[in-house]
């Protein structure tokens, strides 16, 4: 049965939805899932290529796409898009992280991993 | 279940920000103005009482990208239309777990899974050659669709609309 393998956040350090908010909450989610967290900085040439690939293939793609975008990679090779920042305002993105961390989806996932 | 595209009130509530504020203009609270001009989804313009727009959102309860529906609409209602660039429209899909317990349960009942897809149009303030900073404003007094977007100097609280010459408030 497939298991969560890695959490990846596509971000930029200047983005208030990304740092510190999404890095802090992403660390929290990764700890709860007992998986590593990978940060891909779109301003870092080497990381940008992989960030673009993830977003174009699995995420919310646009010519100048939104950040942060959060992906869960599974042991069977699947990549699941979990969250994209809310362009309306930073507190709305914070609420999305809080809801994700207390979601039924996450509880079920953790129960499955420990059961 | 609703037909594809229509965003039910429960999901609208889950998507909406609670404390939108006008930044770098007046710092007053913004209101989400719901417009019926674009079917089948939910079109919302976040603007302060002076008409300064922070973002325009168009959402459909569908996995399909609704950008192709929003782009011609905003181009048709913006003076000048060249202000609307494809690269300023950005997609975000909401799956359920990030929308709170009620919306998560609601979306989980649908098979195959269907996300809510939102397109944002945000025009960031920009400087003209003389150094004046311009930003996007909205006037709601036009025809059945009752919306006109235009740019004006960002230091003006309620600039007059170029079409009707009436101040936004």
mmCIF file of C-alpha atoms in Angstrom, chain A residues 58-66 69 81-89 91-92 95-97 99-106, chain B residues 13-21 46 54-55 57 65 86-87 89-95 97-101 104 118 120 122:
data_model
loop_
_atom_site.group_PDB
_atom_site.id
_atom_site.type_symbol
_atom_site.label_atom_id
_atom_site.label_comp_id
_atom_site.label_asym_id
_atom_site.label_seq_id
_atom_site.Cartn_x
_atom_site.Cartn_y
_atom_site.Cartn_z
ATOM 1 C CA UNK A 58 0.416 18.352 -11.009
ATOM 2 C CA UNK A 59 -0.352 21.818 -9.700
ATOM 3 C CA UNK A 60 -2.126 25.033 -10.606
ATOM 4 C CA UNK A 61 -0.334 26.068 -13.736
ATOM 5 C CA UNK A 62 -0.406 29.549 -15.245
ATOM 6 C CA UNK A 63 2.204 31.621 -17.118
ATOM 7 C CA UNK A 64 3.100 33.326 -13.810
ATOM 8 C CA UNK A 65 1.709 30.797 -11.350
ATOM 9 C CA UNK A 66 0.620 31.365 -7.759
ATOM 10 C CA UNK A 69 1.941 25.407 -3.917
ATOM 11 C CA UNK A 81 -1.527 18.737 -5.080
ATOM 12 C CA UNK A 82 -2.662 19.786 -1.593
ATOM 13 C CA UNK A 83 -2.812 23.554 -1.397
ATOM 14 C CA UNK A 84 -2.225 26.783 -3.289
ATOM 15 C CA UNK A 85 -1.951 30.126 -1.528
ATOM 16 C CA UNK A 86 -5.042 32.325 -1.407
ATOM 17 C CA UNK A 87 -4.333 35.462 -3.403
ATOM 18 C CA UNK A 88 -7.001 37.402 -1.471
ATOM 19 C CA UNK A 89 -4.840 37.896 1.648
ATOM 20 C CA UNK A 91 -4.703 35.461 6.732
ATOM 21 C CA UNK A 92 -6.831 33.466 4.248
ATOM 22 C CA UNK A 95 -6.728 29.691 7.597
ATOM 23 C CA UNK A 96 -6.289 27.178 4.762
ATOM 24 C CA UNK A 97 -3.201 25.719 6.468
ATOM 25 C CA UNK A 99 -7.997 23.761 8.124
ATOM 26 C CA UNK A 100 -5.696 21.356 6.293
ATOM 27 C CA UNK A 101 -3.909 20.435 9.530
ATOM 28 C CA UNK A 102 -7.169 19.586 11.283
ATOM 29 C CA UNK A 103 -8.887 18.024 8.270
ATOM 30 C CA UNK A 104 -10.579 14.631 8.198
ATOM 31 C CA UNK A 105 -8.306 13.817 5.233
ATOM 32 C CA UNK A 106 -5.177 14.226 7.401
ATOM 33 C CA UNK B 13 -18.578 31.009 2.424
ATOM 34 C CA UNK B 14 -15.692 28.572 2.797
ATOM 35 C CA UNK B 15 -13.675 30.269 0.046
ATOM 36 C CA UNK B 16 -14.198 33.880 1.089
ATOM 37 C CA UNK B 17 -11.624 35.817 3.115
ATOM 38 C CA UNK B 18 -12.882 37.151 6.455
ATOM 39 C CA UNK B 19 -10.895 40.353 6.826
ATOM 40 C CA UNK B 20 -9.929 41.739 3.416
ATOM 41 C CA UNK B 21 -8.355 45.175 3.682
ATOM 42 C CA UNK B 46 -12.831 42.831 -3.798
ATOM 43 C CA UNK B 54 -7.376 44.421 -4.759
ATOM 44 C CA UNK B 55 -8.358 41.300 -6.690
ATOM 45 C CA UNK B 57 -11.933 36.219 -8.506
ATOM 46 C CA UNK B 65 -9.546 25.814 -15.721
ATOM 47 C CA UNK B 86 -2.885 36.769 -19.650
ATOM 48 C CA UNK B 87 0.059 36.437 -17.254
ATOM 49 C CA UNK B 89 -4.554 35.699 -14.414
ATOM 50 C CA UNK B 90 -3.644 32.893 -12.066
ATOM 51 C CA UNK B 91 -5.347 29.591 -11.294
ATOM 52 C CA UNK B 92 -5.874 27.928 -7.901
ATOM 53 C CA UNK B 93 -7.791 24.703 -7.237
ATOM 54 C CA UNK B 94 -9.347 24.002 -3.841
ATOM 55 C CA UNK B 95 -9.837 20.334 -2.986
ATOM 56 C CA UNK B 97 -9.342 19.631 3.255
ATOM 57 C CA UNK B 98 -8.060 23.247 3.136
ATOM 58 C CA UNK B 99 -11.572 24.728 3.212
ATOM 59 C CA UNK B 100 -12.766 23.677 6.665
ATOM 60 C CA UNK B 101 -14.754 20.694 7.946
ATOM 61 C CA UNK B 104 -14.525 19.169 3.153
ATOM 62 C CA UNK B 118 -10.610 29.861 -8.998
ATOM 63 C CA UNK B 120 -7.533 35.503 -9.863
ATOM 64 C CA UNK B 122 -4.741 41.057 -9.897
#
